[in-house]
Amino acid sequence: MRQKKKNSKFLKIITLLLSMLAVVPFSYAESQEFSIGVYYPGIGFKYNIAPKIGLEARVQSEDKITVLGARGYYYLGDKSNVTLFTGAGLHTITFKGDSSEGNGTALEGFIGGEYFIMDSLSLQMDMGMAIISLLDTDNSITESGGEFTYGIGMNWYFGGGMKK
Amino acid sequence: MRKILTVLLVTFLFASAIWALGLTGAIKNKVKALDEKVSERRTASNHAPIITSLTAATTTLYNSESTTLTCAAYDPDGDPLTYTWSPNVTSNGQQATFKAWGSYLPIVSVATCTVTDIYGISTNTNIKIMQDVLVSTVIFTSFFCNISEVKNITPLGAVNPEGGHIFPIDHIYVYFNDTSTAHDIYAPAAGTITYIQDESGEYGVSIKFTDSLKCTIGHMTKIEPGLTTGPVNAGQKLGANEPWLIGNTELYVTDYGSKTNFITPDRYSMNGETTRYCRSPLKYYNDPLSAQLYAKVNRVGEPKDGRVDYDISGKLIGNWFIEGKNINNSTASEQLAFIYDVFFSTVMDISSGNGFGMTGLYNVQSGAASFETVSQATGKVSYKLLSINSGDLGQQKGLMIVELIGENKVRVEVFAGSTESTADFTSNAKIYDR
């Protein structure tokens, strides 16, 4: 019962966040700084607040694991259709395993690149390391440590493409 | 640009081979590790449920009766419990219904309740439910031969060690006055002929009256022409006995509602079923037929029906097998019986196979300890083996010493030809149980 309440609250937060982010494209579409991305396994909304800095809200879900967080991008430079970046992210986690159930956080650092197929569409790949901390709330048992990750996805830029 | 792309792709492919895909992939690895920790913790600290009782409203059922089973249990950790039952009951959580299926013979069924906590740790317990059968109420309306032709009836409990019958026999014998003429054999009641045995001119007919009551008539030398398996009427002619070929005819009644006193009834399964569920055929007659038949019984003393089951736990009296044997895997030489005579109900008999080089039925000396009084406390007891043959009646043919060494275990030794009154056990002693 307690977990149901927790999930319900969490879903409300996600819905609110997504609703807020959903209106952003229309507001910033003309600015060409806003993009929406589809990643495995989730979606992200990115806004470049400066020529070399972007902020992204991400929601990911897989196998009773839900991750909600933000990523910061620092663009290292670009050549032709490729833009390299590095960055860091902080995420909150809720999960339910075979025996465990609870929440946690993930702090990640990554490096990757975007390859623009079109002015408004890019393929994104990145890899990095995540420091993950989980807590089984019923038994107060924790599990922490680093994990190497890689990600793939696609970005769609509103307003004709990212400013370079 | 191409170089950058190539490096990215190669690095990416390399990474994908060993790294987790997406942050959720990495988290999955951690969740799995946490699952293991939680399981270990639960295994280490969790306690199995405890079943305090498994009871039945009644543990003996007849026909298709039902009983309610109730399992009481608790979990030391306070975890919620689930109750699962063996397939032979209809489950309803802590309670279940066991329904007898109307077995034709008494059987013991076992119902099992398993109580499991939320971590999958379980405990189970059993309860035995007896599906019993009542003695049949069928009445035989016809004797299986003409009573006027009958000389006498040997009741249950005869023995014939030389013929391999060490234990009291589970059927009656009928002898005829006139041994030079054939005597017709009839069905004692309406039923169904289930089997006609033909062993080189010796016939037997089995008739089922109900699912739990049947009879077999044996020692017939003629079978009625056209007789076949199927319905048969009371008094219907089945065949005949010709005394000059077989000197008597015999009748077994197997009533699965019958209760015999064998210490371990299962030792009389299969081939022993006619003994285990044996009942005197004369009990199925009403007067005046009943009185006429009992008047023919060749036995001094009670019960006139005779008996096959003399066993009393902890006492010498009754049937014994060489240790570990049963009716199906023992030979006559591995059987021994301490019983009362079929013709004189107060005369003690020892029926012995060839286990000690002496096969036969023997009386014992006057004043010998009664079989039903000999227990472990008695210690060693000596019995003179006295001939029952008319030529040397009462002559000592050997000596048997016995000692109960367990509730139902006895040490026995026979000294063939001995005329002594007692002896000590030697390495030739044998152990019997039952």
Coordinates of C-alpha atoms in Angstrom, one line a residue:
Chain A
M1 CA 0.0 0.0 0.0
R2 CA 2.8 2.4 0.9
Q3 CA 4.6 1.6 -2.3
K4 CA 1.4 2.3 -4.3
K5 CA 1.1 5.7 -2.7
K6 CA 4.7 6.4 -3.5
N7 CA 4.3 5.3 -7.2
S8 CA 1.2 7.5 -7.4
K9 CA 3.0 10.5 -6.1
F10 CA 5.9 9.8 -8.4
L11 CA 3.6 9.5 -11.5
K12 CA 2.1 12.9 -10.6
I13 CA 5.5 14.5 -10.5
I14 CA 6.4 13.0 -13.9
T15 CA 3.1 14.0 -15.4
L16 CA 3.5 17.6 -14.1
L17 CA 7.1 17.8 -15.4
L18 CA 6.2 16.4 -18.8
S19 CA 3.3 18.8 -19.0
M20 CA 5.5 21.7 -18.3
L21 CA 8.2 20.6 -20.7
A22 CA 5.6 19.8 -23.4
V23 CA 4.7 23.5 -23.7
V24 CA 8.4 24.5 -24.0
P25 CA 8.8 23.5 -27.7
F26 CA 6.1 26.0 -28.7
S27 CA 7.6 28.8 -26.7
Y28 CA 11.2 28.2 -27.9
A29 CA 10.6 26.6 -31.2
E30 CA 11.7 29.7 -33.0
S31 CA 14.8 30.1 -30.9
Q32 CA 16.3 26.8 -32.4
E33 CA 17.7 26.0 -29.0
F34 CA 15.2 23.5 -28.0
S35 CA 15.2 19.8 -28.9
I36 CA 13.3 16.7 -28.0
G37 CA 15.2 13.4 -27.8
V38 CA 14.2 9.8 -27.9
Y39 CA 16.8 7.6 -26.1
Y40 CA 16.9 4.0 -25.0
P41 CA 14.8 3.7 -22.9
G42 CA 13.2 7.1 -22.5
I43 CA 12.8 10.6 -23.7
G44 CA 14.5 13.9 -23.0
F45 CA 13.9 17.6 -23.4
K46 CA 17.0 19.7 -24.0
Y47 CA 17.5 23.4 -24.1
N48 CA 20.8 25.1 -24.9
I49 CA 21.1 27.9 -22.5
A50 CA 24.4 29.1 -24.0
P51 CA 26.3 28.3 -27.2
K52 CA 28.3 25.6 -25.4
I53 CA 25.9 24.6 -22.7
G54 CA 22.8 22.6 -22.8
L55 CA 20.4 21.4 -20.1
E56 CA 18.2 18.3 -20.5
A57 CA 15.4 16.7 -18.5
R58 CA 15.2 13.0 -18.9
V59 CA 12.7 10.3 -18.1
Q60 CA 13.6 6.7 -18.5
S61 CA 11.8 3.5 -17.6
E62 CA 12.6 -0.2 -18.0
D63 CA 11.7 -3.4 -16.0
K64 CA 10.0 -1.6 -13.1
I65 CA 12.9 0.9 -12.9
T66 CA 12.0 4.5 -13.4
V67 CA 14.6 7.2 -13.7
L68 CA 13.9 10.9 -13.6
G69 CA 16.7 13.4 -13.8
A70 CA 18.7 16.1 -15.5
R71 CA 21.8 16.2 -17.7
G72 CA 24.1 19.1 -18.4
Y73 CA 26.0 19.2 -21.7
Y74 CA 29.2 21.0 -22.5
Y75 CA 29.8 21.1 -26.3
L76 CA 33.5 20.6 -27.0
G77 CA 33.3 21.7 -30.6
D78 CA 32.1 20.5 -33.9
K79 CA 33.5 19.5 -37.3
S80 CA 31.3 19.1 -40.3
N81 CA 28.1 17.3 -39.1
V82 CA 29.5 16.1 -35.8
T83 CA 29.3 17.8 -32.5
L84 CA 31.3 16.4 -29.6
F85 CA 30.2 16.9 -26.0
T86 CA 30.8 15.9 -22.5
G87 CA 28.7 16.4 -19.4
A88 CA 27.2 15.2 -16.2
G89 CA 23.8 14.1 -14.9
L90 CA 22.0 13.6 -11.7
H91 CA 18.9 11.3 -11.5
T92 CA 16.5 9.9 -9.0
I93 CA 15.5 6.3 -9.2
T94 CA 12.6 4.2 -8.1
F95 CA 12.8 0.4 -8.6
K96 CA 11.2 -2.9 -7.8
G97 CA 13.3 -6.0 -8.2
D98 CA 12.6 -9.7 -7.5
S99 CA 13.3 -9.3 -3.8
S100 CA 14.1 -5.6 -3.3
E101 CA 12.2 -2.4 -3.7
G102 CA 13.0 1.2 -3.0
N103 CA 14.7 4.2 -4.5
G104 CA 18.1 5.7 -5.1
T105 CA 20.2 8.2 -7.1
A106 CA 22.6 8.1 -10.0
L107 CA 25.4 10.5 -10.8
E108 CA 26.8 10.2 -14.2
G109 CA 29.6 11.6 -16.3
F110 CA 29.6 11.1 -20.0
I111 CA 31.2 11.9 -23.3
G112 CA 29.7 11.5 -26.7
G113 CA 28.8 13.1 -30.0
E114 CA 25.9 14.1 -32.2
Y115 CA 25.8 13.4 -35.8
F116 CA 23.4 15.6 -37.8
I117 CA 21.6 13.7 -40.5
M118 CA 19.6 16.8 -41.3
D119 CA 19.6 20.3 -39.9
S120 CA 16.9 19.4 -37.3
L121 CA 17.7 15.7 -36.8
S122 CA 20.7 14.2 -35.1
L123 CA 21.8 10.8 -33.9
Q124 CA 23.4 10.9 -30.4
M125 CA 25.7 8.4 -28.9
D126 CA 27.4 8.7 -25.5
M127 CA 29.2 6.7 -22.9
G128 CA 30.4 7.2 -19.5
M129 CA 30.3 6.1 -15.9
A130 CA 27.4 6.2 -13.4
I131 CA 27.7 6.1 -9.6
I132 CA 24.5 4.4 -8.5
S133 CA 23.2 4.2 -5.0
L134 CA 20.1 2.1 -4.2
L135 CA 18.2 1.6 -1.0
D136 CA 15.8 -1.3 -0.3
T137 CA 13.3 0.6 1.8
D138 CA 11.8 -2.4 3.6
N139 CA 15.0 -3.8 4.8
S140 CA 17.3 -0.8 4.8
I141 CA 19.8 -2.5 2.6
T142 CA 21.9 -0.5 0.2
E143 CA 23.8 -1.2 -2.9
S144 CA 26.2 1.3 -4.4
G145 CA 28.9 1.4 -7.0
G146 CA 30.0 2.5 -10.4
E147 CA 28.7 1.1 -13.7
F148 CA 29.9 1.9 -17.2
T149 CA 27.0 2.9 -19.5
Y150 CA 26.5 3.8 -23.1
G151 CA 23.5 5.4 -24.7
I152 CA 22.0 5.9 -28.1
G153 CA 19.2 8.2 -29.2
M154 CA 17.9 10.8 -31.7
N155 CA 17.3 14.5 -31.3
W156 CA 14.8 16.7 -33.1
Y157 CA 15.6 20.4 -33.0
F158 CA 12.9 22.8 -33.3
G159 CA 13.4 25.9 -35.4
G160 CA 15.8 24.4 -37.9
G161 CA 18.7 23.1 -36.0
M162 CA 21.2 23.8 -33.2
K163 CA 23.2 27.0 -33.4
K164 CA 26.8 26.3 -34.0
Chain B
M1 CA 35.1 14.0 -39.9
R2 CA 35.2 10.4 -41.1
K3 CA 38.0 9.7 -38.6
I4 CA 35.9 11.1 -35.8
L5 CA 32.9 9.1 -36.8
T6 CA 34.9 5.9 -37.2
V7 CA 36.5 6.4 -33.7
L8 CA 33.1 7.0 -32.2
L9 CA 31.5 4.0 -33.8
V10 CA 34.4 1.6 -32.9
T11 CA 34.5 2.9 -29.3
F12 CA 30.7 2.6 -29.2
L13 CA 30.7 -0.9 -30.5
F14 CA 33.4 -1.9 -28.0
A15 CA 31.5 -0.3 -25.2
S16 CA 28.2 -2.0 -26.1
A17 CA 29.9 -5.4 -25.8
I18 CA 30.7 -4.9 -22.1
W19 CA 28.8 -1.9 -20.8
A20 CA 25.2 -1.5 -19.8
L21 CA 22.8 0.0 -22.4
G22 CA 21.3 3.2 -21.0
L23 CA 21.3 4.3 -17.4
T24 CA 18.5 1.9 -16.6
G25 CA 20.7 -1.0 -17.8
A26 CA 23.3 0.0 -15.3
I27 CA 20.7 0.3 -12.6
K28 CA 19.4 -3.2 -13.4
N29 CA 22.8 -4.6 -12.6
K30 CA 22.6 -2.9 -9.2
V31 CA 19.1 -4.0 -8.5
K32 CA 20.1 -7.5 -9.2
A33 CA 22.9 -7.2 -6.7
L34 CA 20.6 -5.7 -4.2
D35 CA 18.1 -8.5 -4.8
E36 CA 20.7 -11.0 -3.8
K37 CA 21.6 -9.1 -0.6
V38 CA 17.9 -8.8 0.3
S39 CA 17.4 -12.6 -0.3
E40 CA 20.4 -13.4 1.8
R41 CA 19.2 -11.2 4.6
R42 CA 15.7 -12.8 4.5
T43 CA 17.1 -16.3 4.4
A44 CA 19.3 -15.6 7.3
S45 CA 16.7 -13.9 9.5
N46 CA 13.4 -15.5 8.3
H47 CA 11.8 -18.3 10.2
A48 CA 9.7 -21.0 8.7
P49 CA 6.0 -21.0 9.6
I50 CA 4.9 -23.3 12.4
I51 CA 1.9 -25.6 12.1
T52 CA 0.3 -26.0 15.5
S53 CA -2.4 -28.5 14.4
L54 CA -4.0 -30.2 11.4
T55 CA -7.3 -31.7 12.4
A56 CA -10.2 -33.4 10.8
A57 CA -13.8 -33.3 11.9
T58 CA -13.7 -37.1 11.6
T59 CA -10.8 -39.3 10.6
T60 CA -12.9 -42.3 9.5
L61 CA -15.3 -42.0 6.5
Y62 CA -17.7 -44.4 5.0
N63 CA -18.9 -44.6 1.4
S64 CA -18.7 -41.0 0.0
E65 CA -18.7 -39.0 3.2
S66 CA -16.8 -35.8 3.5
T67 CA -14.8 -34.3 6.4
T68 CA -13.5 -30.8 7.0
L69 CA -9.8 -30.4 7.6
T70 CA -8.4 -27.4 9.5
C71 CA -4.8 -26.3 9.6
A72 CA -3.7 -23.9 12.3
A73 CA -0.4 -22.2 11.8
Y74 CA 1.5 -19.0 12.6
D75 CA 4.6 -17.3 11.4
P76 CA 7.2 -16.4 14.0
D77 CA 8.1 -13.3 11.9
G78 CA 4.5 -12.3 11.5
D79 CA 4.6 -12.8 7.8
P80 CA 1.4 -13.5 5.9
L81 CA 0.9 -17.2 5.2
T82 CA -0.7 -19.1 2.3
Y83 CA -2.1 -22.6 2.7
T84 CA -1.9 -25.2 0.0
W85 CA -3.3 -28.7 0.2
S86 CA -2.6 -32.0 -1.5
P87 CA -4.6 -32.6 -4.7
N88 CA -7.0 -35.1 -3.0
V89 CA -8.7 -32.3 -1.0
T90 CA -10.7 -29.2 -2.0
S91 CA -8.8 -26.3 -0.6
N92 CA -10.3 -23.2 1.0
G93 CA -7.4 -21.5 2.7
Q94 CA -6.9 -22.8 6.2
Q95 CA -9.7 -25.2 5.7
A96 CA -10.2 -28.0 3.2
T97 CA -12.7 -30.7 2.4
F98 CA -11.7 -34.3 2.1
K99 CA -14.3 -36.5 0.3
A100 CA -14.0 -40.2 0.3
W101 CA -14.6 -41.8 -3.1
G102 CA -16.4 -44.9 -1.9
S103 CA -13.5 -47.3 -2.1
Y104 CA -14.6 -50.9 -2.0
L105 CA -11.9 -51.7 0.5
P106 CA -10.6 -49.9 3.5
I107 CA -7.7 -47.6 2.7
V108 CA -5.8 -44.9 4.4
S109 CA -5.4 -41.6 2.6
V110 CA -3.0 -38.9 3.5
A111 CA -3.9 -35.3 3.2
T112 CA -1.1 -32.7 3.3
C113 CA -1.2 -29.1 4.2
T114 CA 1.7 -26.8 3.3
V115 CA 2.0 -23.4 4.9
T116 CA 4.3 -20.9 3.1
D117 CA 5.4 -17.4 4.1
I118 CA 5.8 -14.6 1.7
Y119 CA 9.4 -15.5 1.2
G120 CA 8.6 -19.0 0.0
I121 CA 9.7 -20.7 3.2
S122 CA 7.2 -23.5 3.9
T123 CA 6.3 -26.2 6.4
N124 CA 4.0 -29.1 5.9
T125 CA 2.2 -31.7 7.9
N126 CA 0.0 -34.7 7.1
I127 CA -3.1 -36.2 8.4
K128 CA -4.4 -39.7 7.8
I129 CA -8.0 -40.3 6.8
M130 CA -9.4 -43.8 6.9
Q131 CA -11.9 -44.6 4.2
D132 CA -13.5 -47.5 5.8
V133 CA -16.0 -50.1 4.7
L134 CA -18.8 -51.6 6.7
V135 CA -19.4 -55.3 6.9
S136 CA -21.7 -56.4 4.1
T137 CA -25.4 -56.8 5.0
V138 CA -25.9 -59.2 2.0
I139 CA -27.8 -62.3 3.0
F140 CA -27.0 -65.7 1.4
T141 CA -30.3 -67.4 0.7
S142 CA -28.8 -70.7 -0.6
F143 CA -26.0 -72.8 0.8
F144 CA -23.5 -73.7 -1.9
C145 CA -24.5 -77.3 -1.8
N146 CA -27.4 -79.4 -0.5
I147 CA -27.2 -79.3 3.3
S148 CA -28.8 -82.7 3.5
E149 CA -25.7 -84.1 1.7
V150 CA -23.2 -82.5 4.0
K151 CA -21.5 -84.6 6.5
N152 CA -19.7 -81.7 8.3
I153 CA -18.2 -78.3 7.8
T154 CA -14.6 -77.5 8.8
P155 CA -14.7 -73.8 9.9
L156 CA -12.1 -71.2 9.4
G157 CA -8.7 -71.8 10.9
A158 CA -7.7 -75.3 9.8
V159 CA -4.0 -75.8 9.0
N160 CA -2.2 -78.2 6.7
P161 CA 1.6 -77.7 7.1
E162 CA 2.4 -80.6 4.8
G163 CA 0.2 -79.0 2.1
G164 CA 1.9 -75.6 2.6
H165 CA -0.9 -74.1 4.8
I166 CA 1.1 -73.0 7.9
F167 CA -1.3 -70.2 8.9
P168 CA -4.9 -70.8 9.7
I169 CA -6.9 -71.3 6.5
D170 CA -9.2 -68.5 5.4
H171 CA -12.0 -70.7 4.0
I172 CA -14.3 -73.4 5.1
Y173 CA -14.4 -77.0 3.8
V174 CA -17.5 -79.1 3.3
Y175 CA -17.3 -82.8 3.4
F176 CA -20.1 -85.0 2.1
N177 CA -21.8 -88.1 3.5
D178 CA -21.7 -90.0 0.3
T179 CA -18.3 -89.9 -1.3
S180 CA -19.3 -92.0 -4.2
T181 CA -21.8 -89.6 -5.9
A182 CA -21.4 -86.1 -7.3
H183 CA -22.8 -83.2 -5.3
D184 CA -24.2 -80.1 -7.0
I185 CA -22.7 -76.7 -6.2
Y186 CA -24.9 -73.6 -6.2
A187 CA -24.5 -69.8 -6.0
P188 CA -25.2 -68.7 -2.4
A189 CA -26.8 -65.4 -3.5
A190 CA -27.5 -63.4 -6.6
G191 CA -24.4 -61.7 -8.0
T192 CA -22.0 -61.6 -10.9
I193 CA -19.7 -64.4 -11.8
T194 CA -16.4 -62.6 -12.2
Y195 CA -14.0 -65.5 -12.8
I196 CA -14.2 -69.2 -13.6
Q197 CA -10.9 -71.0 -12.9
D198 CA -10.0 -74.2 -14.7
E199 CA -6.9 -75.9 -13.5
S200 CA -6.7 -79.3 -15.3
G201 CA -10.2 -80.3 -14.3
E202 CA -10.3 -78.6 -11.0
Y203 CA -12.7 -75.6 -11.1
G204 CA -13.3 -72.5 -9.1
V205 CA -16.0 -69.9 -9.4
S206 CA -15.7 -66.3 -8.1
I207 CA -18.9 -64.3 -7.5
K208 CA -19.2 -60.7 -6.6
F209 CA -22.2 -59.7 -4.6
T210 CA -21.3 -56.1 -4.0
D211 CA -18.1 -54.1 -4.6
S212 CA -17.0 -55.0 -1.1
L213 CA -18.2 -58.6 -0.9
K214 CA -17.3 -61.6 -3.0
C215 CA -16.9 -65.4 -2.6
T216 CA -15.0 -68.1 -4.3
I217 CA -16.2 -71.7 -4.4
G218 CA -13.3 -74.1 -5.1
H219 CA -12.6 -77.8 -5.3
M220 CA -15.3 -78.3 -8.0
T221 CA -14.6 -81.1 -10.5
K222 CA -17.4 -80.3 -12.9
I223 CA -18.6 -76.9 -14.2
E224 CA -22.1 -76.5 -15.4
P225 CA -22.2 -76.5 -19.3
G226 CA -22.6 -73.0 -20.7
L227 CA -21.7 -71.3 -17.4
T228 CA -19.9 -68.1 -18.1
T229 CA -19.0 -64.8 -16.4
G230 CA -22.0 -62.5 -15.8
P231 CA -25.1 -62.4 -13.7
V232 CA -26.0 -65.4 -11.6
N233 CA -29.1 -66.1 -9.5
A234 CA -29.2 -67.3 -5.9
G235 CA -29.3 -71.1 -6.0
Q236 CA -28.2 -71.3 -9.6
K237 CA -26.3 -74.5 -10.3
L238 CA -22.6 -73.8 -11.0
G239 CA -21.2 -77.3 -11.2
A240 CA -20.4 -80.2 -8.9
N241 CA -17.9 -81.8 -6.6
E242 CA -17.0 -85.5 -7.0
P243 CA -15.5 -86.5 -3.7
W244 CA -13.5 -89.4 -5.2
L245 CA -11.6 -86.8 -7.2
I246 CA -11.3 -84.1 -4.6
G247 CA -12.4 -85.0 -1.1
N248 CA -14.1 -81.8 -0.2
T249 CA -15.3 -78.5 -1.6
E250 CA -14.4 -75.1 -0.2
L251 CA -15.9 -71.6 0.2
Y252 CA -14.1 -68.4 0.7
V253 CA -15.9 -65.2 1.6
T254 CA -13.9 -61.9 1.2
D255 CA -15.7 -59.0 2.9
Y256 CA -13.7 -55.8 2.7
G257 CA -15.6 -54.5 5.7
S258 CA -14.2 -57.4 7.8
K259 CA -11.7 -56.5 10.5
T260 CA -9.0 -59.0 11.3
N261 CA -6.5 -58.7 14.1
F262 CA -3.2 -59.1 12.2
I263 CA -0.5 -57.0 13.7
T264 CA 0.6 -55.7 10.3
P265 CA -2.3 -56.1 7.9
D266 CA -0.2 -55.0 5.0
R267 CA 1.8 -58.2 5.3
Y268 CA -1.4 -59.9 4.0
S269 CA -1.8 -57.8 0.9
M270 CA -2.3 -59.2 -2.7
N271 CA -2.3 -63.0 -2.2
G272 CA -3.2 -62.5 1.4
E273 CA -6.2 -60.4 0.7
T274 CA -8.6 -63.3 1.2
T275 CA -7.0 -63.8 4.6
R276 CA -6.9 -60.1 5.6
Y277 CA -10.5 -59.6 4.7
C278 CA -11.7 -63.1 5.5
R279 CA -15.1 -63.6 7.2
S280 CA -16.9 -66.8 8.1
P281 CA -19.4 -67.6 5.2
L282 CA -21.8 -68.9 7.8
K283 CA -22.3 -65.4 9.2
Y284 CA -24.2 -64.4 6.0
Y285 CA -27.1 -66.8 6.6
N286 CA -30.3 -66.2 8.6
D287 CA -32.2 -68.9 10.4
P288 CA -33.3 -71.6 9.8
L289 CA -30.5 -72.0 7.3
S290 CA -28.0 -70.6 9.7
A291 CA -28.9 -73.0 12.5
Q292 CA -28.7 -76.0 10.1
L293 CA -25.2 -75.0 8.9
Y294 CA -23.8 -74.3 12.4
A295 CA -25.1 -77.7 13.4
K296 CA -22.8 -79.2 10.8
V297 CA -19.7 -77.4 12.0
N298 CA -17.0 -79.8 13.2
R299 CA -15.7 -77.9 16.1
V300 CA -15.9 -78.4 19.9
G301 CA -16.0 -75.0 21.6
E302 CA -16.5 -71.5 20.4
P303 CA -16.4 -69.7 18.2
K304 CA -18.1 -72.1 15.8
D305 CA -17.0 -70.0 12.9
G306 CA -13.3 -70.7 13.7
R307 CA -10.8 -67.9 13.2
V308 CA -7.7 -67.0 11.3
D309 CA -6.4 -64.0 13.2
Y310 CA -5.0 -65.0 16.6
D311 CA -2.4 -62.3 16.7
I312 CA -2.1 -60.3 20.0
S313 CA 0.6 -57.7 20.1
G314 CA 3.3 -58.5 22.6
K315 CA 2.1 -62.1 23.0
L316 CA 3.3 -65.3 21.4
I317 CA -0.1 -66.3 20.0
G318 CA -0.7 -65.8 16.3
N319 CA 1.2 -65.9 13.0
W320 CA 4.9 -65.2 12.5
F321 CA 7.1 -64.7 9.5
I322 CA 10.8 -65.1 9.2
E323 CA 12.0 -61.5 9.9
G324 CA 11.0 -59.1 7.2
K325 CA 8.9 -61.5 5.1
N326 CA 5.3 -61.3 4.2
I327 CA 2.6 -63.6 2.8
N328 CA 3.7 -62.9 -0.7
N329 CA 7.4 -63.5 -0.5
S330 CA 7.6 -66.1 2.2
T331 CA 7.6 -69.9 1.8
A332 CA 5.9 -72.3 4.2
S333 CA 9.3 -72.9 5.8
E334 CA 9.5 -69.2 6.7
Q335 CA 6.1 -69.2 8.5
L336 CA 5.2 -70.3 12.0
A337 CA 1.9 -70.2 13.9
F338 CA 0.9 -70.6 17.5
I339 CA -2.8 -71.1 17.4
Y340 CA -5.8 -73.0 18.8
D341 CA -7.0 -76.2 17.1
V342 CA -9.7 -75.9 14.5
F343 CA -11.6 -78.9 15.9
F344 CA -11.0 -78.4 19.6
S345 CA -11.0 -74.7 20.5
T346 CA -9.0 -75.1 23.8
V347 CA -6.2 -77.3 22.3
M348 CA -3.0 -75.4 21.6
D349 CA -1.3 -76.2 18.2
I350 CA 2.0 -75.2 16.8
S351 CA 2.0 -75.1 13.0
S352 CA 5.5 -75.2 11.6
G353 CA 7.0 -75.3 8.1
N354 CA 10.2 -76.9 7.4
G355 CA 12.3 -74.2 8.9
F356 CA 13.8 -76.5 11.5
G357 CA 13.6 -79.8 9.7
M358 CA 10.2 -80.6 11.2
T359 CA 7.1 -79.9 9.1
G360 CA 3.7 -80.4 10.7
L361 CA 1.1 -79.5 13.2
Y362 CA 1.9 -80.4 16.8
N363 CA 0.1 -80.3 20.1
V364 CA 2.0 -79.2 23.1
Q365 CA 2.4 -80.8 26.6
S366 CA -0.3 -80.5 29.2
G367 CA 0.2 -77.5 31.4
A368 CA 2.4 -75.6 28.9
A369 CA 2.2 -71.8 29.0
S370 CA -0.8 -70.6 27.0
F371 CA 0.3 -68.8 23.9
E372 CA -1.7 -65.7 24.7
T373 CA 0.1 -65.4 28.1
V374 CA 3.7 -65.6 26.9
S375 CA 5.3 -62.2 26.6
Q376 CA 8.7 -60.6 26.8
A377 CA 8.4 -60.8 30.6
T378 CA 8.0 -64.5 30.5
G379 CA 11.4 -65.2 29.1
K380 CA 12.3 -68.5 27.4
V381 CA 9.4 -71.0 27.1
S382 CA 9.8 -74.6 26.1
Y383 CA 7.1 -76.6 24.2
K384 CA 7.2 -80.3 23.6
L385 CA 6.1 -81.0 20.0
L386 CA 3.6 -83.8 20.3
S387 CA 2.3 -85.9 17.4
I388 CA -1.3 -85.5 16.4
N389 CA -1.3 -88.6 14.3
S390 CA -3.5 -91.5 15.4
G391 CA -0.6 -93.9 15.2
D392 CA 1.7 -92.1 17.7
L393 CA -0.7 -89.6 19.2
G394 CA 0.9 -87.6 21.9
Q395 CA 4.4 -88.9 21.3
Q396 CA 7.1 -86.2 21.6
K397 CA 8.7 -85.6 18.2
G398 CA 10.9 -82.7 19.2
L399 CA 11.3 -79.6 21.4
M400 CA 10.7 -76.0 20.5
I401 CA 12.0 -73.2 22.7
V402 CA 10.8 -69.6 22.1
E403 CA 11.5 -66.2 23.6
L404 CA 9.9 -62.9 22.8
I405 CA 12.7 -60.5 22.2
G406 CA 10.5 -57.6 21.1
E407 CA 6.9 -56.5 21.1
N408 CA 6.4 -58.5 18.0
K409 CA 9.7 -60.3 17.5
V410 CA 10.4 -63.8 18.7
R411 CA 13.5 -66.1 18.8
V412 CA 12.7 -69.7 18.0
E413 CA 14.7 -72.9 17.9
V414 CA 13.5 -76.5 17.3
F415 CA 15.4 -79.6 18.3
A416 CA 14.0 -82.3 16.0
G417 CA 13.7 -85.7 17.7
S418 CA 14.5 -84.3 21.1
T419 CA 12.6 -85.8 24.0
E420 CA 14.0 -83.2 26.5
S421 CA 11.9 -80.8 28.4
T422 CA 14.0 -77.7 27.7
A423 CA 17.2 -76.6 26.0
D424 CA 19.4 -73.5 25.5
F425 CA 19.4 -71.4 22.3
T426 CA 22.2 -72.1 19.9
S427 CA 23.3 -70.3 16.8
N428 CA 20.6 -72.2 14.9
A429 CA 17.8 -70.1 16.4
K430 CA 15.8 -68.1 14.0
I431 CA 14.1 -64.7 14.4
Y432 CA 10.5 -64.2 13.4
D433 CA 8.4 -61.1 13.4
R434 CA 5.0 -60.0 12.1

